[in-house]
Amino acid sequence: MLLRFVRGALDRSPLAVRAVARERTQASCLHFPRGACLKYTNHASLPSTSAGAGAPLHFCVVGSGPAGFYATERLLKQLGSVASVSLLDRLPHPYGLVRTGVAPDHADTKNVIKQFQRAAQHPNFHFFGNVNVGQDISVAELQSCYHAVILAYGAESHNKLNVAGEDLRGVLSAREFVEWYNGHPDAQDLPVNLNSVQAVAICGLGNVAVDCARILLQKPARLEFTDIAEHALAQLRCSAVRSLHLIGRRGVTQAAFTPKELRELVTLPNVHVHMADDDLLLDEAEQAELKIMRMKRRIYDIIANAAKSPDPPGAERSLHLDFKRSLAAIHGGSDGQVEALDLEVNDLVRDPVKGTVRAQGTGRLQHLQCDMILGSIGYCSVPLPGVPFDSRKGIIPNSLGRVLRGDETSTPTAVPGLYTVGWVKRGPTGIIGSNLVDAQQTVECIKEDIGRLPPLRAHRVGAAALQELLQKRCCRAVSFENWSRIDAVEVSRGLMVGKPREKFTSASAMLACL
Ligand code: NAP
């Protein structure tokens, strides 16, 4: 019966939609473990809505990454059977960064997908993959069919290095590189030729930089049985990379990476680690910081240990930790390919009042040969037509998740029925689990606002209305059942080569399974 529900969700006829709704109401508990069913709140305990007590509430979540999925799960759990959630994604597959951001050798982090799959079995859940909000449908149109729209579309771009030579061949963003090795459809044609790359420079000292460094430095055999994209594994097998410079504008105690990820990198058995002894010298304020900040202390100790450890026997690759260096220029050959870069040596300057530390250039330059540069200085979100956007902060302006409209001359006010969650709400920081807390905060706002959500006047609303609109526009939406079929094909392709899955790396290849 469950299969019929899901299929019915995309059946366009009014009769089918009504039949599905009826079946859902009758049998919603049958497909849930007893405990899971009991957890759903009785809507009688919630404030009555603009549509009246107990009337259905239709929510639309834009973006099916961790923030979008956690928000969906919270809404379905906490608002009870009155709530129905449509989860949209511009790609045919769900899960966003869990699928295309988390490194392939961090399989445990992807276990959260099981939790999302359980949420997707809820009878009031509707997935619409392959729907590009802003192109296939506008936010205003979504608002006309849903009581609330929750924007969870993350950060689809990256900060630019802003140095001369950035456009040379071989200069890429770490964001694109991560997408490339994770089989993201946008990055399938990224020009990566590792068999002609001996020296790599990665700018930035965050976990994304560490992920990229680990993927490039470790033996490809360690990735053979992961879900890494086939094209990336093939390149890594014939990689000529011998040295990798991880470059940060500030010092050891200001680095953004976390101890676990750092340890994994500097203890790779085939890699020797180099750094300047001076970089381990700390001023008084830094020493005091290490005493009270356990994480910074751990990072310092890991780096200090790595620096003094003897080179592992047979280490054929080197990792250079270049602290207090800023990228000053990138140089290329006549063929337009990157060949080298200049680094400016920095001093660290502490603000006497705030205690913050900034990098200040000394004018001294260092020259470094390199064949590939990855800029890893942060992701950034992009505006969506018709939605307020703070381009300085790179987020949708919001208060606890309520989207705010207004400019410098007026007090910002909340846009009724419009919410945000995840990186586009708070900026590109935090681990997957941070989005759970974030989603809960946004859902709390929605619950508080329930009586004030804008009423829906359209004849058809929610998933049925969206389905009809998309059908009129010949937009081929992918339901969760359809995604499950693509998923099964990926898993069976993986089985043949000993991997958990062999991902399709284009939307058309995914759609061809259906
Ligand atoms: P991030 O943690 O914010 O690190 C960005 C790095 O870029 C910092 O070292 C920063 O240095 C540097 N930077 C920023 N602007 C710069 C500029 N103009 N010039 C030079 N350097 C600049 O960002 P991320 O690595 O992209 O990671 C994003 C989030 O995802 C983080 O919260 C991260 O922990 C998380 N993540 C987690 C994992 C994991 O748990 N395994 C994996 C990947 C990502 P300053 O400190 O000097 O600004």
Coordinates of C-alpha atoms and ligand atoms in Angstrom, one line a residue:
M1 CA 0.0 0.0 0.0
L2 CA 2.9 2.3 0.8
L3 CA 4.1 2.0 -2.8
R4 CA 0.8 3.1 -4.0
F5 CA 0.9 6.1 -1.8
V6 CA 4.2 7.3 -3.2
R7 CA 3.3 6.6 -6.7
G8 CA 0.0 8.3 -6.2
A9 CA 1.7 11.4 -5.0
L10 CA 2.8 12.0 -8.5
D11 CA -0.3 10.8 -10.2
R12 CA -1.8 14.0 -11.6
S13 CA -5.5 13.2 -11.7
P14 CA -7.7 14.8 -9.0
L15 CA -9.3 11.4 -8.4
A16 CA -6.0 9.8 -7.7
V17 CA -4.9 12.6 -5.4
R18 CA -8.1 12.3 -3.4
A19 CA -7.8 8.5 -3.3
V20 CA -4.3 8.8 -2.1
A21 CA -5.2 11.3 0.6
R22 CA -8.0 9.0 1.8
E23 CA -5.7 6.0 1.9
R24 CA -3.1 8.0 3.7
T25 CA -5.5 9.0 6.4
Q26 CA -6.7 5.5 6.9
A27 CA -3.4 3.8 7.0
S28 CA -0.8 6.3 8.1
C29 CA 0.1 4.3 11.2
L30 CA 0.3 1.0 9.5
H31 CA 3.7 1.7 7.9
F32 CA 5.4 3.0 10.9
P33 CA 7.1 1.3 13.8
R34 CA 4.7 1.7 16.7
G35 CA 7.1 4.1 18.6
A36 CA 7.6 6.3 15.6
C37 CA 3.8 6.7 15.1
L38 CA 3.2 7.6 18.7
K39 CA 5.8 10.4 18.5
Y40 CA 3.7 12.5 16.1
T41 CA 2.0 15.3 18.0
N42 CA -1.8 15.5 18.1
H43 CA -2.7 18.6 16.2
A44 CA -5.3 19.4 18.8
S45 CA -2.5 20.6 21.1
L46 CA -1.3 23.2 18.5
P47 CA -2.8 26.6 18.1
S48 CA -5.5 26.7 15.4
T49 CA -4.3 27.8 12.0
S50 CA -5.4 30.6 9.7
A51 CA -7.3 27.8 7.9
G52 CA -9.1 26.7 11.1
A53 CA -8.4 24.1 13.8
G54 CA -7.3 20.8 12.4
A55 CA -7.1 22.0 8.8
P56 CA -4.2 20.7 6.8
L57 CA -1.0 22.7 6.7
H58 CA 1.1 22.6 3.6
F59 CA 4.8 23.3 3.9
C60 CA 7.4 23.5 1.2
V61 CA 11.1 23.0 1.9
V62 CA 13.5 24.2 -0.8
G63 CA 16.7 22.1 -0.7
S64 CA 17.0 18.5 0.5
G65 CA 20.4 18.7 2.2
P66 CA 20.8 18.0 5.9
A67 CA 19.2 21.3 6.9
G68 CA 16.2 20.8 4.6
F69 CA 15.7 17.2 5.7
Y70 CA 16.0 17.9 9.4
A71 CA 13.5 20.7 9.0
T72 CA 11.1 18.3 7.1
E73 CA 11.5 15.6 9.8
R74 CA 10.9 18.1 12.6
L75 CA 7.7 19.5 10.9
L76 CA 6.3 16.1 10.3
K77 CA 7.1 14.9 13.8
Q78 CA 6.0 18.0 15.7
L79 CA 2.9 19.2 13.8
G80 CA 1.2 15.8 13.5
S81 CA -0.9 14.5 10.8
V82 CA -2.2 18.0 9.8
A83 CA 1.2 18.8 8.3
S84 CA 2.2 17.8 4.8
V85 CA 5.7 18.6 3.5
S86 CA 7.0 18.9 0.0
L87 CA 10.8 18.7 -0.2
L88 CA 12.3 20.2 -3.4
D89 CA 15.7 19.8 -4.9
R90 CA 17.2 21.1 -8.1
L91 CA 19.0 17.7 -8.6
P92 CA 17.2 14.4 -9.1
H93 CA 18.8 13.1 -5.9
P94 CA 18.2 14.2 -2.3
Y95 CA 20.7 14.7 0.6
G96 CA 22.7 17.7 -0.7
L97 CA 26.1 17.9 1.0
V98 CA 25.7 14.5 2.7
R99 CA 26.0 12.9 -0.7
T100 CA 28.2 15.5 -2.5
G101 CA 30.1 17.2 0.3
V102 CA 31.1 14.6 2.8
A103 CA 34.3 12.9 1.8
P104 CA 34.0 9.4 0.4
D105 CA 36.3 8.0 3.1
H106 CA 34.0 9.4 5.9
A107 CA 31.2 6.8 5.3
D108 CA 30.0 6.9 8.9
T109 CA 29.0 10.6 8.5
K110 CA 26.7 9.5 5.7
N111 CA 24.7 7.2 8.1
V112 CA 22.4 10.1 8.7
I113 CA 20.9 9.3 5.3
K114 CA 19.1 6.3 7.0
Q115 CA 17.4 8.7 9.3
F116 CA 16.3 10.9 6.3
Q117 CA 15.1 7.8 4.5
R118 CA 12.8 6.9 7.5
A119 CA 11.4 10.5 7.4
A120 CA 10.8 10.1 3.7
Q121 CA 8.5 7.1 4.5
H122 CA 6.0 9.4 6.2
P123 CA 2.7 9.4 4.3
N124 CA 2.6 13.2 4.2
F125 CA 6.1 13.5 2.7
H126 CA 6.5 14.4 -1.0
F127 CA 9.9 14.7 -2.7
F128 CA 10.2 16.7 -5.9
G129 CA 13.7 16.2 -7.2
N130 CA 14.9 17.8 -10.5
V131 CA 12.9 21.0 -9.8
N132 CA 14.9 24.2 -9.9
V133 CA 13.3 26.9 -7.8
G134 CA 13.9 30.2 -9.5
Q135 CA 13.8 28.6 -12.9
D136 CA 11.1 26.0 -13.0
I137 CA 9.0 27.7 -10.4
S138 CA 9.3 30.9 -8.4
V139 CA 9.2 31.4 -4.7
A140 CA 6.1 33.5 -5.1
E141 CA 4.3 30.7 -6.8
L142 CA 5.3 28.3 -4.1
Q143 CA 4.0 30.8 -1.5
S144 CA 0.6 30.8 -3.3
C145 CA 0.3 27.0 -2.8
Y146 CA 1.9 26.5 0.6
H147 CA 1.2 28.0 4.1
A148 CA 5.0 28.3 4.6
V149 CA 8.1 28.0 2.4
I150 CA 11.3 27.1 4.1
L151 CA 14.5 28.0 2.2
A152 CA 17.2 25.5 2.8
Y153 CA 19.2 25.7 -0.4
G154 CA 22.6 26.0 1.2
A155 CA 25.7 27.6 -0.3
E156 CA 26.2 26.8 -4.0
S157 CA 29.2 29.1 -4.6
H158 CA 32.5 29.9 -3.0
N159 CA 34.6 32.9 -2.1
K160 CA 37.1 34.0 -4.7
L161 CA 40.8 34.2 -4.0
N162 CA 40.9 37.7 -5.6
V163 CA 44.5 37.6 -6.8
A164 CA 46.0 38.0 -10.2
G165 CA 46.1 34.8 -12.1
E166 CA 43.0 33.3 -10.5
D167 CA 41.6 32.5 -13.9
L168 CA 44.5 30.3 -15.1
R169 CA 43.9 26.7 -15.9
G170 CA 44.6 24.5 -12.9
V171 CA 43.2 27.0 -10.4
L172 CA 40.0 25.6 -9.0
S173 CA 37.9 26.1 -5.9
A174 CA 37.9 23.4 -3.3
R175 CA 34.1 23.4 -3.5
E176 CA 34.3 22.3 -7.1
F177 CA 37.0 19.8 -6.4
V178 CA 34.9 18.2 -3.6
E179 CA 31.9 18.0 -6.0
W180 CA 34.2 16.4 -8.6
Y181 CA 35.4 13.6 -6.4
N182 CA 31.9 13.1 -5.0
G183 CA 30.2 12.8 -8.4
H184 CA 28.1 16.0 -8.3
P185 CA 26.5 16.6 -11.7
D186 CA 27.8 20.2 -11.8
A187 CA 31.4 19.1 -11.6
Q188 CA 31.5 16.1 -13.9
D189 CA 33.5 18.1 -16.5
L190 CA 35.8 19.9 -14.1
P191 CA 39.2 20.0 -15.8
V192 CA 41.3 17.9 -13.5
N193 CA 44.4 16.1 -14.8
L194 CA 46.2 14.6 -11.9
N195 CA 48.7 12.7 -14.0
S196 CA 50.3 16.0 -14.9
V197 CA 50.2 17.5 -11.4
Q198 CA 53.2 17.1 -9.1
A199 CA 52.8 20.0 -6.7
V200 CA 49.5 21.2 -5.3
A201 CA 48.7 24.3 -3.2
I202 CA 45.5 24.6 -1.1
C203 CA 44.7 28.0 0.3
G204 CA 42.7 27.9 3.6
L205 CA 43.0 26.0 6.8
G206 CA 39.4 24.7 7.2
N207 CA 38.1 21.1 7.1
V208 CA 37.3 21.4 3.4
A209 CA 41.0 22.1 2.7
V210 CA 41.9 19.1 4.9
D211 CA 39.5 16.8 3.1
C212 CA 40.9 17.8 -0.3
A213 CA 44.5 17.3 1.0
R214 CA 43.7 13.9 2.3
I215 CA 42.0 12.8 -0.9
L216 CA 45.0 13.9 -2.9
L217 CA 47.7 12.5 -0.6
Q218 CA 46.5 9.2 0.5
K219 CA 47.0 6.0 -1.5
P220 CA 44.1 5.6 -3.9
A221 CA 43.8 1.9 -2.7
R222 CA 42.2 3.4 0.5
L223 CA 39.4 4.9 -1.6
E224 CA 38.7 1.8 -3.8
F225 CA 35.8 0.6 -1.7
T226 CA 34.2 3.9 -1.0
D227 CA 31.5 5.7 -3.0
I228 CA 34.0 8.1 -4.6
A229 CA 33.1 8.9 -8.3
E230 CA 34.7 6.5 -10.8
H231 CA 36.3 9.4 -12.8
A232 CA 38.0 10.7 -9.6
L233 CA 39.3 7.3 -8.6
A234 CA 40.7 6.7 -12.1
Q235 CA 42.6 10.1 -11.9
L236 CA 43.8 9.4 -8.4
R237 CA 45.2 6.1 -9.5
C238 CA 47.5 7.7 -12.0
S239 CA 48.1 10.9 -9.9
A240 CA 51.7 12.3 -10.1
V241 CA 51.1 14.4 -6.9
R242 CA 54.3 14.4 -4.8
S243 CA 53.9 17.5 -2.6
L244 CA 51.0 19.5 -1.2
H245 CA 51.2 22.9 0.5
L246 CA 48.4 23.8 2.9
I247 CA 48.5 27.6 3.2
G248 CA 46.9 29.7 5.9
R249 CA 47.0 33.4 6.3
R250 CA 47.2 33.1 10.1
G251 CA 48.9 30.8 12.6
V252 CA 48.5 27.4 14.2
T253 CA 46.2 28.6 17.0
Q254 CA 43.9 30.4 14.6
A255 CA 43.4 27.4 12.2
A256 CA 39.7 26.5 11.4
F257 CA 40.1 22.7 11.0
T258 CA 39.2 20.3 13.8
P259 CA 41.5 17.9 15.6
K260 CA 40.0 14.6 14.3
E261 CA 40.3 15.7 10.7
L262 CA 43.8 17.2 11.2
R263 CA 45.1 14.0 12.8
E264 CA 43.7 11.9 10.0
L265 CA 45.7 14.0 7.5
V266 CA 49.0 14.3 9.3
T267 CA 49.2 10.6 10.2
L268 CA 48.7 9.3 6.7
P269 CA 51.2 6.5 6.5
N270 CA 52.6 7.5 3.1
V271 CA 53.1 11.2 3.9
H272 CA 55.8 13.1 5.6
V273 CA 54.9 16.5 7.2
H274 CA 57.0 19.6 7.0
M275 CA 56.6 23.0 8.7
A276 CA 58.7 25.9 9.9
D277 CA 59.8 25.4 13.5
D278 CA 59.0 29.1 14.1
D279 CA 55.3 28.5 13.5
L280 CA 55.1 26.5 16.7
L281 CA 56.3 29.5 18.8
L282 CA 53.4 31.1 20.6
D283 CA 53.1 34.6 22.2
E284 CA 51.9 34.9 25.7
A285 CA 48.2 35.5 24.7
E286 CA 48.3 32.3 22.5
Q287 CA 49.8 30.3 25.3
A288 CA 47.0 31.5 27.7
E289 CA 44.4 30.6 25.0
L290 CA 45.8 27.0 24.7
K291 CA 45.4 26.6 28.5
I292 CA 41.7 27.3 28.4
M293 CA 40.7 26.1 24.9
R294 CA 41.0 22.4 24.7
M295 CA 40.3 22.1 21.0
K296 CA 43.1 24.6 20.2
R297 CA 45.5 22.7 22.5
R298 CA 44.7 19.5 20.7
I299 CA 45.3 21.0 17.3
Y300 CA 48.6 22.5 18.5
D301 CA 49.7 19.1 20.0
I302 CA 48.8 17.2 16.8
I303 CA 50.8 19.6 14.7
A304 CA 53.8 19.7 17.0
N305 CA 53.9 15.9 17.2
A306 CA 53.6 15.6 13.4
A307 CA 56.4 18.1 13.0
K308 CA 58.8 16.2 15.2
S309 CA 57.9 12.7 14.1
P310 CA 60.4 10.9 11.9
D311 CA 59.3 10.5 8.3
P312 CA 57.2 7.3 7.9
P313 CA 59.3 4.6 6.0
G314 CA 58.5 4.6 2.3
A315 CA 56.7 7.9 2.5
E316 CA 56.5 9.1 -1.1
R317 CA 54.4 12.3 -0.7
S318 CA 55.0 15.4 1.4
L319 CA 52.6 17.7 3.2
H320 CA 53.9 21.3 3.9
L321 CA 52.0 23.3 6.5
D322 CA 52.6 26.9 5.5
F323 CA 51.2 29.2 8.3
K324 CA 51.2 33.0 8.2
R325 CA 51.2 33.2 4.4
S326 CA 48.8 34.9 2.1
L327 CA 48.5 34.2 -1.6
A328 CA 49.9 37.3 -3.4
A329 CA 49.9 36.3 -7.1
I330 CA 49.5 33.3 -9.4
H331 CA 51.7 32.8 -12.4
G332 CA 51.1 30.8 -15.5
G333 CA 52.9 29.7 -18.6
S334 CA 52.2 30.8 -22.2
D335 CA 49.8 27.9 -22.4
G336 CA 47.5 29.4 -19.8
Q337 CA 48.3 26.7 -17.2
V338 CA 49.3 27.6 -13.6
E339 CA 53.0 27.2 -12.9
A340 CA 53.8 29.0 -9.7
L341 CA 52.5 31.3 -7.0
D342 CA 53.8 34.0 -4.7
L343 CA 53.1 34.0 -1.0
E344 CA 53.5 37.0 1.2
V345 CA 54.8 36.3 4.7
N346 CA 52.5 37.7 7.4
D347 CA 52.9 39.0 10.9
L348 CA 50.0 38.4 13.3
V349 CA 48.5 41.5 14.9
R350 CA 46.3 41.2 18.0
D351 CA 43.5 43.7 18.6
P352 CA 44.2 45.0 22.1
V353 CA 40.5 45.4 22.9
K354 CA 38.8 42.5 21.1
G355 CA 41.7 40.1 21.4
T356 CA 41.1 39.0 17.8
V357 CA 44.2 38.2 15.6
R358 CA 44.6 39.4 12.0
A359 CA 47.2 38.7 9.4
Q360 CA 49.3 41.7 8.3
G361 CA 51.6 41.4 5.2
T362 CA 55.3 42.1 5.7
G363 CA 56.0 42.7 2.0
R364 CA 58.4 39.7 2.0
L365 CA 57.5 37.2 -0.8
Q366 CA 58.1 33.5 -1.3
H367 CA 57.9 31.8 -4.7
L368 CA 56.5 28.3 -5.0
Q369 CA 56.2 26.1 -8.1
C370 CA 52.8 24.4 -8.4
D371 CA 50.7 22.8 -11.0
M372 CA 47.3 23.0 -9.3
I373 CA 45.8 25.5 -6.8
L374 CA 42.6 24.9 -4.8
G375 CA 41.0 27.9 -3.2
S376 CA 39.4 26.7 0.0
I377 CA 38.5 30.0 1.8
G378 CA 34.8 29.3 2.4
Y379 CA 31.5 28.6 0.6
C380 CA 29.0 31.3 -0.1
S381 CA 25.2 31.3 -0.8
V382 CA 23.6 32.9 -3.8
P383 CA 20.4 35.1 -3.9
L384 CA 17.2 33.6 -5.1
P385 CA 14.9 35.9 -7.2
G386 CA 12.3 37.6 -5.1
V387 CA 13.8 36.7 -1.7
P388 CA 15.7 39.2 0.5
F389 CA 19.5 38.6 0.5
D390 CA 22.2 40.2 2.6
S391 CA 25.1 40.2 0.1
R392 CA 27.6 41.4 2.8
K393 CA 26.9 38.5 5.1
G394 CA 26.0 36.1 2.2
I395 CA 22.8 34.9 3.9
I396 CA 19.1 35.4 3.7
P397 CA 18.4 38.1 6.5
N398 CA 16.5 36.4 9.2
S399 CA 15.6 36.4 12.9
L400 CA 15.9 32.8 14.2
G401 CA 14.8 31.6 10.8
R402 CA 12.0 34.1 10.0
V403 CA 13.0 35.8 6.7
L404 CA 13.2 39.5 7.2
R405 CA 12.6 42.2 4.6
G406 CA 13.7 45.8 4.9
D407 CA 16.7 48.1 4.1
E408 CA 19.0 50.4 6.0
T409 CA 16.3 53.0 6.2
S410 CA 13.6 50.9 7.7
T411 CA 13.1 48.4 10.5
P412 CA 13.2 44.9 9.0
T413 CA 9.9 43.0 9.2
A414 CA 9.3 39.3 8.9
V415 CA 7.9 38.1 5.6
P416 CA 4.7 36.1 6.4
G417 CA 5.1 32.4 5.7
L418 CA 8.8 32.6 4.6
Y419 CA 11.5 30.9 6.6
T420 CA 15.1 29.8 6.2
V421 CA 17.4 27.1 7.6
G422 CA 21.0 25.8 7.2
W423 CA 23.9 27.5 5.6
V424 CA 21.8 30.1 3.7
K425 CA 20.4 31.1 7.1
R426 CA 23.5 31.2 9.3
G427 CA 26.5 31.1 6.8
P428 CA 28.7 28.1 5.8
T429 CA 29.7 26.8 9.2
G430 CA 29.2 23.8 11.3
I431 CA 29.0 20.0 10.9
I432 CA 26.0 18.0 9.6
G433 CA 24.6 17.7 13.1
S434 CA 24.6 21.6 13.6
N435 CA 21.7 21.6 11.2
L436 CA 19.5 19.7 13.6
V437 CA 19.6 22.4 16.2
D438 CA 19.2 25.0 13.5
A439 CA 16.2 23.3 12.0
Q440 CA 14.6 23.0 15.4
Q441 CA 15.0 26.7 15.9
T442 CA 13.2 27.5 12.6
V443 CA 10.5 24.9 13.2
E444 CA 9.9 26.5 16.6
C445 CA 9.3 29.9 14.9
I446 CA 6.8 28.2 12.5
K447 CA 5.0 26.6 15.4
E448 CA 4.7 30.0 17.1
D449 CA 3.5 31.6 13.9
I450 CA 0.9 28.9 13.0
G451 CA -2.1 31.1 13.7
R452 CA -0.7 33.8 11.5
L453 CA 0.4 31.9 8.5
P454 CA -1.1 33.4 5.3
P455 CA -4.3 31.6 4.3
L456 CA -4.3 29.8 1.0
R457 CA -7.0 30.9 -1.5
A458 CA -6.1 28.6 -4.4
H459 CA -8.5 25.8 -5.5
R460 CA -5.6 23.3 -5.4
V461 CA -2.9 23.6 -2.8
G462 CA 0.3 21.8 -1.5
A463 CA 1.9 18.9 -3.3
A464 CA -1.1 18.4 -5.7
A465 CA -0.9 22.1 -6.8
L466 CA 2.9 21.9 -7.3
Q467 CA 2.6 18.7 -9.3
E468 CA 0.0 20.3 -11.6
L469 CA 2.1 23.4 -12.1
L470 CA 5.3 21.4 -12.9
Q471 CA 3.4 19.1 -15.2
K472 CA 2.1 22.1 -17.2
R473 CA 5.7 23.3 -17.5
C474 CA 6.9 19.9 -18.7
C475 CA 9.2 19.8 -15.7
R476 CA 10.0 16.2 -14.9
A477 CA 9.9 16.0 -11.1
V478 CA 11.5 13.0 -9.4
S479 CA 9.4 11.5 -6.6
F480 CA 11.1 9.7 -3.7
E481 CA 10.0 6.4 -5.1
N482 CA 11.7 7.3 -8.4
W483 CA 14.8 8.3 -6.5
S484 CA 14.7 5.0 -4.7
R485 CA 14.9 3.3 -8.1
I486 CA 17.9 5.4 -9.1
D487 CA 19.4 4.6 -5.7
A488 CA 19.0 0.9 -6.2
V489 CA 20.7 1.0 -9.6
E490 CA 23.6 2.9 -8.2
V491 CA 23.9 0.4 -5.4
S492 CA 23.9 -2.6 -7.8
R493 CA 26.5 -0.8 -10.0
G494 CA 28.6 -0.4 -6.9
L495 CA 28.2 -4.1 -6.0
M496 CA 29.9 -5.1 -9.2
V497 CA 33.1 -3.2 -8.2
G498 CA 33.0 -3.7 -4.5
K499 CA 31.8 -0.2 -3.7
P500 CA 28.7 0.9 -1.6
R501 CA 27.4 2.5 -4.8
E502 CA 28.6 3.8 -8.1
K503 CA 27.0 7.2 -8.4
F504 CA 25.6 8.6 -11.6
T505 CA 27.3 11.8 -12.3
S506 CA 24.8 13.5 -14.5
A507 CA 21.1 14.3 -14.1
S508 CA 20.3 12.7 -17.5
A509 CA 21.9 9.4 -16.4
M510 CA 19.8 9.4 -13.3
L511 CA 16.6 10.2 -15.2
A512 CA 17.4 7.4 -17.7
C513 CA 16.9 4.8 -14.9
L514 CA 13.2 5.8 -14.7
Ligands
NAP1 P1 36.1 27.3 7.2 O1 36.1 26.3 8.3 O2 35.4 28.6 7.5 O3 37.6 27.7 6.8 C1 37.9 28.7 5.9 C2 39.4 28.9 5.9 O4 39.6 29.9 4.9 C3 40.0 29.5 7.2 O5 41.2 29.0 7.4 C4 40.0 31.0 6.8 O6 41.1 31.7 7.5 C5 40.4 31.0 5.4 N1 40.0 32.2 4.7 C6 38.8 32.8 4.6 N2 38.9 33.9 3.9 C7 40.2 34.0 3.5 C8 40.9 35.0 2.7 N3 40.3 36.0 2.2 N4 42.2 34.8 2.5 C9 42.8 33.7 3.1 N5 42.2 32.8 3.8 C10 40.9 33.0 4.0 O7 35.4 26.8 5.8 P2 35.5 25.4 5.1 O8 36.7 24.7 5.2 O9 34.9 25.7 3.7 O10 34.4 24.5 5.9 C11 33.0 25.0 6.0 C12 32.3 24.3 7.2 O11 32.1 22.9 6.9 C13 33.1 24.3 8.4 O12 32.3 24.5 9.5 C14 33.7 23.0 8.5 O13 34.1 22.5 9.8 C15 32.6 22.1 7.9 N6 33.2 20.9 7.4 C16 33.3 19.8 8.2 C17 33.9 18.7 7.8 C18 34.1 17.5 8.8 O14 33.6 17.6 9.9 N7 34.8 16.5 8.4 C19 34.4 18.5 6.5 C20 34.2 19.6 5.6 C21 33.6 20.8 6.1 P3 40.8 32.7 8.7 O15 40.5 31.9 9.9 O16 42.0 33.5 8.8 O17 39.6 33.5 8.2

